[in-house]
Amino acid sequence: MSSQSADLILHNGAIATLDRANPGAAAVAIRDDKILVVGTDAEVMAARGPSTQVIDLGGRRVIPGLNDSHLHLIRGGLNYNLELRWDGVPSLADALRMLREQAVRTPAPQWVRVVGGWSEFQFAERRMPTLAEINAAAPDTPVFILHLYDRALLNAAALRSVGYSKDTPDPPGGEIQRDKQGNPTGALIARPNAMILYSTLAKGPKLPAEYQANSTRHFMRELNRLGVTSVIDAGGGYQNYPDDYAIIEDLHRRGEMTVRVAYNLFTQKPKGEFDDFSKWIGMTKPGAGSDFYRMNGAGEMLVFSAADFEDFLEPRPDLDPGMEGELHRVVKLLAEHRWPFRLHATFDESIGRFLDVFESVDRDVPFGGLRWFFDHAETVTERNLERIKALGGGIAVQHRMAFQGEYFVDRYGAKAAEHTPPVAKMLSMGIPVGAGTDATRVASFNPWVSLSWLVSGRTVGGLALYPEANRLDRSTALRLYTQGSAWMSGEEAAKGAIAAGQLADLAVLSADYFAVPEHEIQGIQSVLTVVGGKVVFGGGPFGAVGPKPLPVTPDWSPIGFYGGYHDPARRASSAKLAHAPRCGHGMAVHSLLHKLVGPLRPKAPDPFWGEGCACWAF
């Protein structure tokens, strides 16, 4: 084979290259992990050699691989196989049926966990489940259901498992809802912060390491199914470096990653943030790693006093008066060592105070090209956008309003919601913007729901939030999810377009993103996903081309029965197995064996409201 022969050729497609010099093409040739040629079928077929794999796309739409600028993949992967995902489930009746079935197959001492990615407004019934319904669906198996950042619902078995009783005190900033006799009802309320939610979730049993590896691979495969080829991981509560990175690093060493990850380090110690970053600066540096797994910088938590909680059911919380001093110390350290950073910021009032700190640091230690950006920025004003631009910053936006828009409108009004966030204004001002989801605990990891929100301006419940002036055309929205996100990791020269020399990451779509009605965008999937020149997912007509599905461990995992984001065809097939034992024993014996042999045993209970990052677990 000549030096210019391709390993893989995709032809007869409709390729949206996002390369302004060559915006449309029919075919692409790939050699090793890079794109070799993009052009007409004839131009690309000239690179065919005797060993080239050739795939006819049948006229299907092709896009660069999607890049989520804010997704908690590393933490989410460790728990993915434990979770019953209600993402995209169309009715509460369906959701409760899934809960009831999963409760039967889940062995003690494990829980059924529904951890984010859904909204009551997606359901046909347009309401939350009641505690009575949850207890009826699962009378004996512990159930933990997380709703956004505002509450968690626990059945009676879960209350017993975590030990919450009449004598359990409310934590700072949280409430254990009680009946008239003072007994916990099962509702945990974040008022105003999420410590109670995430410290409770942390009490549940974890998977052993070998199952966590399988879980992470399944999460990446699900992202591949949706066309995601890269993410920027935003760290998260209980995501300690380096201990909780061992699984993803092992997958990287073994060549088993199918999503590229640039990761940020998230401080875990309130009042110990400076010490965390000082330690990490001595251990690693931005850019360390490879094109598949690389260190990206600091954040999204820099100091706990700077975390502005976004529960729109509650009034906006004021930040600690000592925040500026703590943040200044950390940001100056990062700037001195040229560490890029990101910072969670919901409200303009908080953003203004953060910018005061950044401007002060910049006067002493000039940012001068240092990549930094805010995450979220739902209510940022034009004045603060000007300040962000002056400091060379960017903004990573997510579709959290698609899940919380109704609550925001109820509290602040429809007019205030029209520019939450003001994405079109950011772009018109020339500010770098990347798109993402903030999955998995609030919004869903499905990028097509996020793209639908950017284009239509509607919540998952159908509420129109934005006027046309703050909605994006489809090409612009796609650029935010590819080239825009690549800016956030300093990789815009390497990814984001289907162009010669860039990394060979792309997705062939189930429907034409540029042609389907707006309301059908969120239903798009990938039928062929390529990462680094290798096919990592094949579905539908390309099922035989992709790798074989992985087994799911443990065998009672909800993912093995329902998958991740709701797919009617897949779940109809899975429903046939809903009552079938997955090992050679009946379900009762199956559960008993798990009780006896482990290794799925819970850790020792945490002290109530112990210290750590649970109050801002993002």
Coordinates of C-alpha atoms in Angstrom, one line a residue:
M1 CA 0.0 0.0 0.0
S2 CA 1.4 3.4 -1.0
S3 CA 2.1 6.1 1.7
Q4 CA -1.1 7.9 0.6
S5 CA -3.4 5.0 0.5
A6 CA -6.4 5.3 2.9
D7 CA -7.3 2.9 5.7
L8 CA -11.0 3.8 5.5
I9 CA -13.1 5.6 2.9
L10 CA -16.7 6.8 3.4
H11 CA -18.4 7.8 0.1
N12 CA -21.7 8.7 -1.4
G13 CA -22.6 10.9 1.6
A14 CA -23.8 14.4 2.2
I15 CA -20.9 15.7 4.3
A16 CA -21.2 19.0 6.3
T17 CA -17.5 19.6 6.7
L18 CA -17.7 22.8 8.7
D19 CA -14.5 23.7 6.8
R20 CA -15.2 27.1 5.3
A21 CA -12.7 26.5 2.5
N22 CA -14.5 23.3 1.5
P23 CA -18.0 23.4 3.1
G24 CA -19.6 20.4 1.3
A25 CA -18.3 17.0 0.1
A26 CA -19.5 13.5 -0.8
A27 CA -16.6 11.5 0.5
V28 CA -13.7 11.3 3.0
A29 CA -10.6 9.2 3.2
I30 CA -8.9 8.4 6.5
R31 CA -5.4 7.2 7.2
D32 CA -4.3 6.2 10.7
D33 CA -6.2 8.7 13.0
K34 CA -6.3 11.7 10.6
I35 CA -8.4 12.8 7.7
L36 CA -6.4 12.3 4.4
V37 CA -8.7 13.7 1.7
V38 CA -12.2 15.3 1.6
G39 CA -14.0 15.9 -1.7
T40 CA -15.9 14.2 -4.5
D41 CA -16.3 10.5 -4.7
A42 CA -13.8 10.4 -7.6
E43 CA -11.2 12.6 -5.7
V44 CA -11.4 10.4 -2.6
M45 CA -11.5 7.1 -4.3
A46 CA -8.1 7.9 -5.8
A47 CA -6.7 7.2 -2.3
R48 CA -8.1 3.7 -2.3
G49 CA -5.5 0.9 -1.8
P50 CA -5.7 -2.9 -1.7
S51 CA -6.4 -2.9 2.0
T52 CA -8.8 0.1 2.2
Q53 CA -12.1 -0.5 3.9
V54 CA -14.8 1.2 1.8
I55 CA -18.3 2.1 3.2
D56 CA -21.2 3.4 1.0
L57 CA -23.1 5.9 3.1
G58 CA -26.2 5.8 0.9
G59 CA -26.5 9.6 0.7
R60 CA -26.7 10.0 4.5
R61 CA -25.7 13.2 6.3
V62 CA -22.3 13.3 7.9
I63 CA -21.0 15.8 10.5
P64 CA -17.9 16.3 12.5
G65 CA -18.0 14.3 15.7
L66 CA -19.8 16.2 18.5
N67 CA -17.8 17.7 21.3
D68 CA -19.6 18.3 24.6
S69 CA -17.8 21.2 26.4
H70 CA -19.2 20.3 29.8
L71 CA -20.0 16.8 30.7
H72 CA -19.2 14.8 33.8
L73 CA -18.1 11.7 31.9
I74 CA -15.5 10.3 34.3
R75 CA -17.8 10.4 37.4
G76 CA -20.8 9.5 35.4
G77 CA -19.1 6.5 33.8
L78 CA -18.3 5.0 37.2
N79 CA -22.0 4.9 38.0
Y80 CA -23.7 4.6 34.7
N81 CA -24.5 0.9 35.0
L82 CA -26.1 1.5 38.4
E83 CA -28.6 4.1 37.1
L84 CA -32.1 3.8 35.7
R85 CA -32.2 6.6 33.2
W86 CA -35.5 8.5 32.7
D87 CA -33.9 10.7 30.0
G88 CA -36.5 11.1 27.2
V89 CA -39.0 8.7 28.7
P90 CA -42.4 10.1 27.4
S91 CA -44.7 9.4 30.3
L92 CA -44.6 9.0 34.1
A93 CA -46.5 5.8 33.7
D94 CA -43.6 4.4 31.6
A95 CA -41.1 5.7 34.2
L96 CA -42.9 4.1 37.1
R97 CA -43.2 0.8 35.2
M98 CA -39.5 0.8 34.6
L99 CA -38.9 1.6 38.3
R100 CA -41.2 -1.3 39.4
E101 CA -39.5 -3.8 37.1
Q102 CA -36.0 -2.7 38.1
A103 CA -36.9 -2.9 41.8
V104 CA -37.7 -6.6 41.4
R105 CA -34.4 -7.5 39.7
T106 CA -32.1 -5.3 41.9
P107 CA -30.4 -7.4 44.5
A108 CA -29.9 -6.3 48.1
P109 CA -28.1 -4.2 49.3
Q110 CA -28.2 -2.2 46.0
W111 CA -30.5 0.7 45.2
V112 CA -32.5 1.7 42.2
R113 CA -31.1 5.2 41.3
V114 CA -32.7 7.7 39.0
V115 CA -30.0 10.4 38.9
G116 CA -30.9 13.3 36.7
G117 CA -31.5 13.9 33.0
W118 CA -35.3 14.2 33.2
S119 CA -38.0 16.8 33.9
E120 CA -41.6 16.5 35.0
F121 CA -42.5 18.5 31.9
Q122 CA -41.3 15.8 29.5
F123 CA -44.0 13.5 30.8
A124 CA -47.4 13.3 29.2
E125 CA -48.8 13.7 32.8
R126 CA -46.6 16.8 33.3
R127 CA -46.1 16.0 37.0
M128 CA -43.6 14.5 39.4
P129 CA -44.1 11.0 40.8
T130 CA -45.6 11.0 44.3
L131 CA -43.9 9.3 47.3
A132 CA -46.9 7.0 47.5
E133 CA -46.4 5.9 43.9
I134 CA -42.7 5.3 44.4
N135 CA -43.3 3.2 47.6
A136 CA -46.0 1.2 45.8
A137 CA -43.6 0.6 42.8
A138 CA -40.7 -0.5 45.1
P139 CA -41.9 -1.5 48.6
D140 CA -38.7 -3.3 49.6
T141 CA -35.8 -2.2 47.4
P142 CA -34.2 1.2 48.2
V143 CA -35.0 3.9 45.6
F144 CA -33.3 7.3 45.2
I145 CA -34.7 9.7 42.6
L146 CA -32.9 12.9 41.9
H147 CA -34.8 15.8 40.4
L148 CA -32.5 18.6 39.1
Y149 CA -30.7 20.4 41.9
D150 CA -33.9 20.9 43.9
R151 CA -34.9 17.6 45.6
A152 CA -34.5 13.9 45.9
L153 CA -37.3 11.4 46.6
L154 CA -36.5 8.3 48.7
N155 CA -38.9 5.4 49.4
A156 CA -39.2 4.0 52.9
A157 CA -36.6 1.3 52.2
A158 CA -34.1 4.0 51.2
L159 CA -34.8 6.0 54.3
R160 CA -34.0 2.9 56.4
S161 CA -30.9 2.2 54.4
V162 CA -29.4 5.7 55.0
G163 CA -30.7 5.8 58.6
Y164 CA -32.7 9.0 58.4
S165 CA -35.2 9.1 61.2
K166 CA -37.1 11.5 63.4
D167 CA -33.9 12.3 65.3
T168 CA -31.8 13.1 62.2
P169 CA -31.0 16.8 62.1
D170 CA -31.4 18.9 59.0
P171 CA -28.1 19.7 57.4
P172 CA -27.0 23.3 56.7
G173 CA -28.8 24.5 53.6
G174 CA -31.1 21.5 53.3
E175 CA -34.3 20.1 54.6
I176 CA -35.6 16.6 55.4
Q177 CA -39.3 16.9 54.8
R178 CA -41.3 15.5 57.7
D179 CA -44.9 14.5 58.5
K180 CA -46.9 15.9 61.4
Q181 CA -45.2 13.4 63.8
G182 CA -41.7 14.6 62.7
N183 CA -40.9 11.4 60.7
P184 CA -39.1 11.8 57.3
T185 CA -41.5 11.5 54.4
G186 CA -38.8 10.7 51.9
A187 CA -38.5 14.1 50.3
L188 CA -35.1 15.8 50.6
I189 CA -35.2 19.5 49.7
A190 CA -32.2 21.6 48.6
R191 CA -32.8 24.9 50.4
P192 CA -30.7 26.5 49.0
N193 CA -27.8 24.1 48.3
A194 CA -27.5 20.4 47.2
M195 CA -25.4 19.1 50.1
I196 CA -28.3 17.0 51.3
L197 CA -28.9 15.5 47.9
Y198 CA -25.4 14.4 47.1
S199 CA -24.3 13.4 50.5
T200 CA -27.3 11.1 50.6
L201 CA -26.5 9.7 47.2
A202 CA -23.0 9.0 48.3
K203 CA -24.2 6.6 51.0
G204 CA -25.3 4.1 48.4
P205 CA -23.2 1.0 47.4
K206 CA -20.7 1.4 44.6
L207 CA -19.7 -0.9 41.9
P208 CA -16.3 -2.8 42.2
A209 CA -13.5 -1.6 39.9
E210 CA -14.0 -4.2 37.1
Y211 CA -17.7 -3.2 36.9
Q212 CA -16.8 0.5 36.9
A213 CA -14.6 -0.1 33.9
N214 CA -17.5 -1.8 32.1
S215 CA -19.8 0.9 33.1
T216 CA -17.6 3.7 31.8
R217 CA -17.2 1.9 28.4
H218 CA -21.0 1.6 28.2
F219 CA -21.4 5.3 28.9
M220 CA -18.9 6.1 26.1
R221 CA -20.7 3.7 23.8
E222 CA -24.0 5.5 24.5
L223 CA -22.4 8.8 23.7
N224 CA -21.0 7.3 20.5
R225 CA -24.5 6.2 19.6
L226 CA -25.5 9.8 19.8
G227 CA -22.6 11.1 17.7
V228 CA -20.4 12.3 20.5
T229 CA -16.6 11.8 19.9
S230 CA -15.1 14.3 22.5
V231 CA -16.0 15.8 25.8
I232 CA -14.4 18.2 28.2
D233 CA -14.9 16.7 31.6
A234 CA -15.8 19.3 34.3
G235 CA -14.7 17.2 37.3
G236 CA -17.4 17.2 40.0
G237 CA -18.1 16.5 43.6
Y238 CA -16.7 13.2 45.0
Q239 CA -14.4 13.2 41.9
N240 CA -11.0 13.2 43.6
Y241 CA -7.8 13.4 41.7
P242 CA -6.0 11.1 41.1
D243 CA -7.8 8.3 42.9
D244 CA -11.1 8.5 41.0
Y245 CA -9.3 8.8 37.7
A246 CA -7.8 5.3 37.9
I247 CA -10.5 3.6 35.9
I248 CA -10.4 6.1 33.0
E249 CA -6.6 6.1 33.0
D250 CA -6.6 2.3 32.8
L251 CA -9.0 2.3 29.9
H252 CA -6.7 4.9 28.2
R253 CA -3.7 2.7 28.7
R254 CA -5.5 -0.3 27.3
G255 CA -6.7 1.6 24.2
E256 CA -10.4 1.1 25.2
M257 CA -11.6 4.7 25.2
T258 CA -14.0 5.6 22.4
V259 CA -14.6 9.2 23.5
R260 CA -11.8 11.7 23.7
V261 CA -11.6 13.3 27.2
A262 CA -9.9 16.6 28.2
Y263 CA -10.4 16.8 31.9
N264 CA -10.4 19.7 34.4
L265 CA -9.6 19.2 38.1
F266 CA -12.3 20.2 40.6
T267 CA -11.3 21.1 44.1
Q268 CA -12.7 18.9 46.8
K269 CA -11.9 20.7 50.1
P270 CA -13.8 23.8 51.3
K271 CA -11.2 26.2 52.7
G272 CA -8.5 23.8 51.3
E273 CA -8.8 24.8 47.6
F274 CA -5.5 26.6 47.4
D275 CA -3.7 23.5 48.9
D276 CA -5.5 21.3 46.3
F277 CA -4.3 23.2 43.3
S278 CA -0.9 23.8 44.8
K279 CA -0.5 20.0 45.1
W280 CA -1.9 19.3 41.6
I281 CA 0.4 21.8 40.0
G282 CA 3.3 19.7 41.3
M283 CA 1.7 16.5 40.0
T284 CA 0.6 17.3 36.4
K285 CA 0.2 20.1 33.9
P286 CA -2.2 21.2 31.2
G287 CA -1.8 19.2 28.0
A288 CA -0.3 16.2 29.8
G289 CA -1.6 13.0 28.1
S290 CA -2.6 12.3 24.6
D291 CA -5.2 13.2 22.0
F292 CA -7.5 10.7 23.7
Y293 CA -7.0 11.7 27.3
R294 CA -5.4 14.9 28.4
M295 CA -5.4 17.3 31.3
N296 CA -7.1 20.6 30.5
G297 CA -6.8 22.8 33.6
A298 CA -8.7 23.8 36.7
G299 CA -12.4 24.0 37.6
E300 CA -15.3 24.1 37.3
M301 CA -15.0 24.5 41.1
L302 CA -12.2 26.8 42.0
V303 CA -13.4 27.8 45.5
F304 CA -16.5 26.7 47.3
S305 CA -17.4 30.2 48.3
A306 CA -17.8 31.1 44.6
A307 CA -20.4 28.5 43.8
D308 CA -23.7 30.2 43.0
F309 CA -26.4 27.5 43.2
E310 CA -29.0 27.5 40.4
D311 CA -32.2 26.1 41.9
F312 CA -34.8 28.4 40.2
L313 CA -37.4 27.1 42.7
E314 CA -35.5 29.1 45.4
P315 CA -34.4 32.7 45.6
R316 CA -30.9 33.5 44.2
P317 CA -28.4 32.9 47.0
D318 CA -25.8 35.6 47.9
L319 CA -22.2 34.5 47.8
D320 CA -20.0 34.5 50.9
P321 CA -18.5 38.0 51.6
G322 CA -15.1 36.4 51.9
M323 CA -15.3 34.9 48.4
E324 CA -13.2 37.5 46.6
G325 CA -10.1 36.9 48.8
E326 CA -10.3 33.1 48.4
L327 CA -10.9 33.2 44.6
H328 CA -8.1 35.8 44.1
R329 CA -5.6 33.6 45.8
V330 CA -6.4 30.5 43.7
V331 CA -6.8 32.3 40.3
K332 CA -3.5 34.1 40.8
L333 CA -1.8 30.8 41.5
L334 CA -3.3 29.3 38.3
A335 CA -2.3 32.4 36.2
E336 CA 1.2 32.3 37.5
H337 CA 1.5 28.7 36.4
R338 CA -0.4 29.2 33.1
W339 CA -3.1 26.8 34.0
P340 CA -6.3 27.3 32.0
F341 CA -9.4 27.4 34.2
R342 CA -13.2 27.3 34.1
L343 CA -15.7 28.5 36.7
H344 CA -19.4 27.6 37.3
A345 CA -21.4 30.8 37.2
T346 CA -25.2 31.1 36.8
F347 CA -26.2 34.6 37.8
D348 CA -24.9 37.9 36.5
E349 CA -24.5 39.2 40.1
S350 CA -22.0 36.4 40.8
I351 CA -20.3 36.9 37.4
G352 CA -19.7 40.6 38.2
R353 CA -18.0 39.7 41.4
F354 CA -15.9 37.0 39.7
L355 CA -14.8 39.5 37.1
D356 CA -13.7 42.0 39.7
V357 CA -11.3 39.3 40.9
F358 CA -10.1 38.3 37.5
E359 CA -9.4 41.9 36.5
S360 CA -7.5 42.4 39.7
V361 CA -5.4 39.3 39.1
D362 CA -4.8 40.3 35.5
R363 CA -3.3 43.6 36.6
D364 CA -0.7 41.7 38.6
V365 CA -0.3 38.5 36.5
P366 CA -1.6 39.2 32.9
F367 CA -3.8 36.5 31.5
G368 CA -2.4 37.3 28.1
G369 CA -3.8 34.4 26.0
L370 CA -4.6 32.1 29.0
R371 CA -7.6 30.0 28.1
W372 CA -10.4 30.6 30.7
F373 CA -14.1 30.5 30.5
F374 CA -17.3 30.6 32.5
D375 CA -19.7 27.7 32.5
H376 CA -23.5 28.3 32.2
A377 CA -23.9 32.1 32.5
E378 CA -27.7 32.0 32.1
T379 CA -28.3 35.6 33.3
V380 CA -25.1 37.3 32.2
T381 CA -25.6 40.9 31.0
E382 CA -24.0 42.7 28.1
R383 CA -21.8 44.8 30.4
N384 CA -20.3 41.7 31.8
L385 CA -20.0 40.1 28.4
E386 CA -17.8 43.1 27.4
R387 CA -15.6 42.5 30.4
I388 CA -15.3 38.8 29.6
K389 CA -14.3 39.6 26.0
A390 CA -11.7 42.2 27.3
L391 CA -10.1 39.5 29.4
G392 CA -10.0 37.0 26.5
G393 CA -12.5 34.6 28.1
G394 CA -15.1 32.3 26.7
I395 CA -18.4 30.8 27.8
A396 CA -19.5 27.2 27.7
V397 CA -23.3 27.1 27.5
Q398 CA -25.6 24.1 28.3
H399 CA -29.2 23.3 27.9
R400 CA -30.1 23.5 31.6
M401 CA -32.9 25.9 30.7
A402 CA -34.5 23.2 28.6
F403 CA -35.0 21.3 31.9
Q404 CA -35.6 24.3 34.2
G405 CA -37.1 26.9 32.0
E406 CA -40.6 26.6 33.4
Y407 CA -39.3 27.2 36.9
F408 CA -37.3 30.2 35.8
V409 CA -40.3 31.8 34.1
D410 CA -42.5 31.2 37.2
R411 CA -39.9 33.0 39.4
Y412 CA -38.5 35.7 37.1
G413 CA -41.0 36.1 34.3
A414 CA -41.1 35.3 30.6
K415 CA -39.3 38.5 29.6
A416 CA -36.4 37.8 31.8
A417 CA -36.1 34.3 30.3
E418 CA -35.7 35.5 26.7
H419 CA -31.9 35.6 26.9
T420 CA -31.0 32.9 29.4
P421 CA -28.3 32.7 28.2
P422 CA -27.8 35.4 25.6
V423 CA -26.0 33.1 23.1
A424 CA -26.6 35.2 20.0
K425 CA -25.3 38.3 21.7
M426 CA -22.2 36.4 22.9
L427 CA -21.5 35.3 19.3
S428 CA -22.1 38.8 17.8
M429 CA -19.5 40.2 20.2
G430 CA -17.0 37.6 19.1
I431 CA -16.8 35.7 22.4
P432 CA -15.7 32.1 22.0
V433 CA -18.7 29.9 22.8
G434 CA -18.9 26.1 23.2
A435 CA -22.0 24.0 23.7
G436 CA -22.7 21.1 25.9
T437 CA -25.1 19.5 28.4
D438 CA -23.8 19.5 32.0
A439 CA -24.9 15.9 32.2
T440 CA -25.6 13.6 33.9
R441 CA -27.3 15.0 37.1
V442 CA -29.4 17.8 35.7
A443 CA -29.7 17.9 32.0
S444 CA -29.5 14.8 29.7
F445 CA -26.3 13.8 28.0
N446 CA -28.1 13.7 24.6
P447 CA -26.5 16.4 22.4
W448 CA -29.5 16.4 20.1
V449 CA -31.8 17.7 22.9
S450 CA -29.2 20.5 23.4
L451 CA -29.0 21.3 19.7
S452 CA -32.8 21.3 19.5
W453 CA -32.9 23.8 22.4
L454 CA -30.4 26.1 20.7
V455 CA -32.3 26.0 17.4
S456 CA -35.9 26.1 18.6
G457 CA -35.6 27.9 21.9
R458 CA -38.0 25.5 23.6
T459 CA -37.8 23.4 26.8
V460 CA -38.2 19.6 26.7
G461 CA -41.8 20.3 27.8
G462 CA -42.4 22.5 24.7
L463 CA -42.4 26.0 26.4
A464 CA -41.0 28.6 24.0
L465 CA -38.4 30.6 25.9
Y466 CA -36.5 32.6 23.3
P467 CA -37.4 35.1 20.6
E468 CA -35.9 34.5 17.1
A469 CA -33.1 36.9 17.9
N470 CA -31.7 34.6 20.6
R471 CA -32.1 31.4 18.6
L472 CA -29.4 30.0 16.3
D473 CA -29.6 28.6 12.8
R474 CA -28.6 24.9 12.6
S475 CA -25.2 25.5 11.1
T476 CA -24.2 27.9 13.9
A477 CA -25.5 25.6 16.6
L478 CA -23.5 22.7 15.1
R479 CA -20.4 24.8 15.1
L480 CA -20.8 25.5 18.8
Y481 CA -20.9 21.7 19.4
T482 CA -17.8 21.1 17.4
Q483 CA -15.4 24.0 16.7
G484 CA -16.7 26.1 19.6
S485 CA -16.1 23.4 22.2
A486 CA -12.7 22.6 20.7
W487 CA -11.6 26.2 21.7
M488 CA -12.3 25.3 25.4
S489 CA -9.5 22.7 25.3
G490 CA -7.2 24.6 22.9
E491 CA -7.8 22.0 20.2
E492 CA -9.5 24.0 17.5
A493 CA -6.7 23.2 15.1
A494 CA -7.0 19.5 15.7
K495 CA -10.8 18.8 15.7
G496 CA -14.2 20.3 14.9
A497 CA -14.2 20.0 11.1
I498 CA -13.9 17.3 8.5
A499 CA -10.8 18.6 6.9
A500 CA -7.5 17.2 5.8
G501 CA -5.1 16.9 8.7
Q502 CA -7.7 17.0 11.4
L503 CA -8.5 14.1 13.7
A504 CA -10.7 11.6 12.0
D505 CA -13.8 12.0 14.2
L506 CA -17.2 12.0 12.6
A507 CA -20.8 10.8 12.8
V508 CA -23.2 9.6 10.1
L509 CA -26.7 10.5 11.1
S510 CA -30.0 8.7 11.2
A511 CA -31.7 11.7 9.7
D512 CA -30.6 14.9 8.0
Y513 CA -30.1 17.5 10.8
F514 CA -30.4 20.3 8.3
A515 CA -33.7 19.1 6.8
V516 CA -35.9 17.5 9.5
P517 CA -38.5 19.6 11.3
E518 CA -37.3 21.3 14.4
H519 CA -39.2 19.0 16.7
E520 CA -37.5 16.0 15.2
I521 CA -33.9 17.2 15.9
Q522 CA -33.9 15.7 19.4
G523 CA -34.7 12.3 17.9
I524 CA -31.5 12.1 15.7
Q525 CA -28.9 9.4 16.5
S526 CA -25.7 8.3 14.8
V527 CA -25.8 5.2 12.7
L528 CA -22.0 5.2 12.2
T529 CA -19.5 6.9 14.5
V530 CA -15.8 7.1 13.8
V531 CA -13.2 8.2 16.3
G532 CA -9.5 8.4 15.3
G533 CA -10.3 6.6 12.1
K534 CA -11.9 3.6 13.8
V535 CA -15.5 2.7 13.7
V536 CA -16.6 2.8 17.4
F537 CA -20.4 2.4 16.8
G538 CA -22.5 1.0 14.0
G539 CA -26.3 0.9 14.1
G540 CA -29.1 0.2 11.6
P541 CA -27.7 -0.4 8.2
F542 CA -24.2 -0.2 9.6
G543 CA -24.7 -2.6 12.5
A544 CA -22.3 -5.2 11.0
V545 CA -19.6 -2.6 10.5
G546 CA -19.4 -1.5 14.2
P547 CA -17.9 -3.4 17.1
K548 CA -20.0 -6.0 18.8
P549 CA -22.0 -4.8 21.9
L550 CA -20.3 -5.2 25.2
P551 CA -21.8 -7.4 27.9
V552 CA -23.3 -5.4 30.8
T553 CA -22.1 -5.9 34.3
P554 CA -23.7 -6.5 36.7
D555 CA -26.3 -8.6 34.9
W556 CA -29.1 -6.8 36.8
S557 CA -28.0 -3.4 35.6
P558 CA -30.8 -1.2 34.3
I559 CA -28.6 -0.4 31.3
G560 CA -28.9 -4.0 30.1
F561 CA -32.6 -3.7 30.0
Y562 CA -33.4 -0.1 29.1
G563 CA -30.2 1.4 27.8
G564 CA -29.4 5.1 28.3
Y565 CA -31.4 7.8 26.5
H566 CA -34.9 6.6 25.7
D567 CA -35.0 4.7 22.4
P568 CA -38.5 3.3 21.7
A569 CA -37.2 0.5 19.5
R570 CA -34.5 -0.6 21.8
R571 CA -36.8 -0.5 24.9
A572 CA -39.5 -2.5 23.2
S573 CA -37.0 -5.2 22.5
S574 CA -35.7 -5.0 26.1
A575 CA -39.2 -5.3 27.5
K576 CA -39.3 -8.9 26.3
L577 CA -36.5 -9.6 28.8
A578 CA -38.0 -7.6 31.6
H579 CA -39.0 -10.6 33.7
A580 CA -36.4 -13.1 32.5
P581 CA -33.6 -14.0 34.9
R582 CA -30.2 -13.0 33.5
C583 CA -28.2 -15.8 35.2
G584 CA -29.0 -19.5 35.6
H585 CA -31.2 -18.9 38.6
G586 CA -34.6 -17.6 39.4
M587 CA -34.7 -14.0 40.5
A588 CA -35.1 -14.7 44.2
V589 CA -32.1 -17.0 44.1
H590 CA -30.2 -14.5 42.0
S591 CA -30.8 -11.9 44.6
L592 CA -29.8 -14.2 47.4
L593 CA -26.5 -15.1 45.7
H594 CA -25.6 -11.5 45.3
K595 CA -26.3 -11.0 49.0
L596 CA -24.0 -13.8 49.9
V597 CA -21.0 -13.5 47.5
G598 CA -20.6 -9.8 46.9
P599 CA -18.5 -7.9 46.0
L600 CA -21.4 -5.5 45.9
R601 CA -21.4 -4.5 49.5
P602 CA -22.0 -1.0 50.8
K603 CA -19.2 1.0 52.3
A604 CA -19.4 1.9 56.0
P605 CA -22.1 4.6 56.4
D606 CA -20.8 8.2 56.2
P607 CA -21.3 10.4 59.2
F608 CA -24.4 12.6 58.7
W609 CA -23.5 15.7 56.7
G610 CA -19.8 14.9 56.7
E611 CA -17.4 17.4 55.2
G612 CA -16.4 17.2 51.6
C613 CA -17.8 18.6 48.4
A614 CA -21.3 17.3 48.6
C615 CA -22.8 20.8 49.0
W616 CA -21.7 21.6 45.4
A617 CA -21.6 18.2 43.7
F618 CA -22.6 19.6 40.3

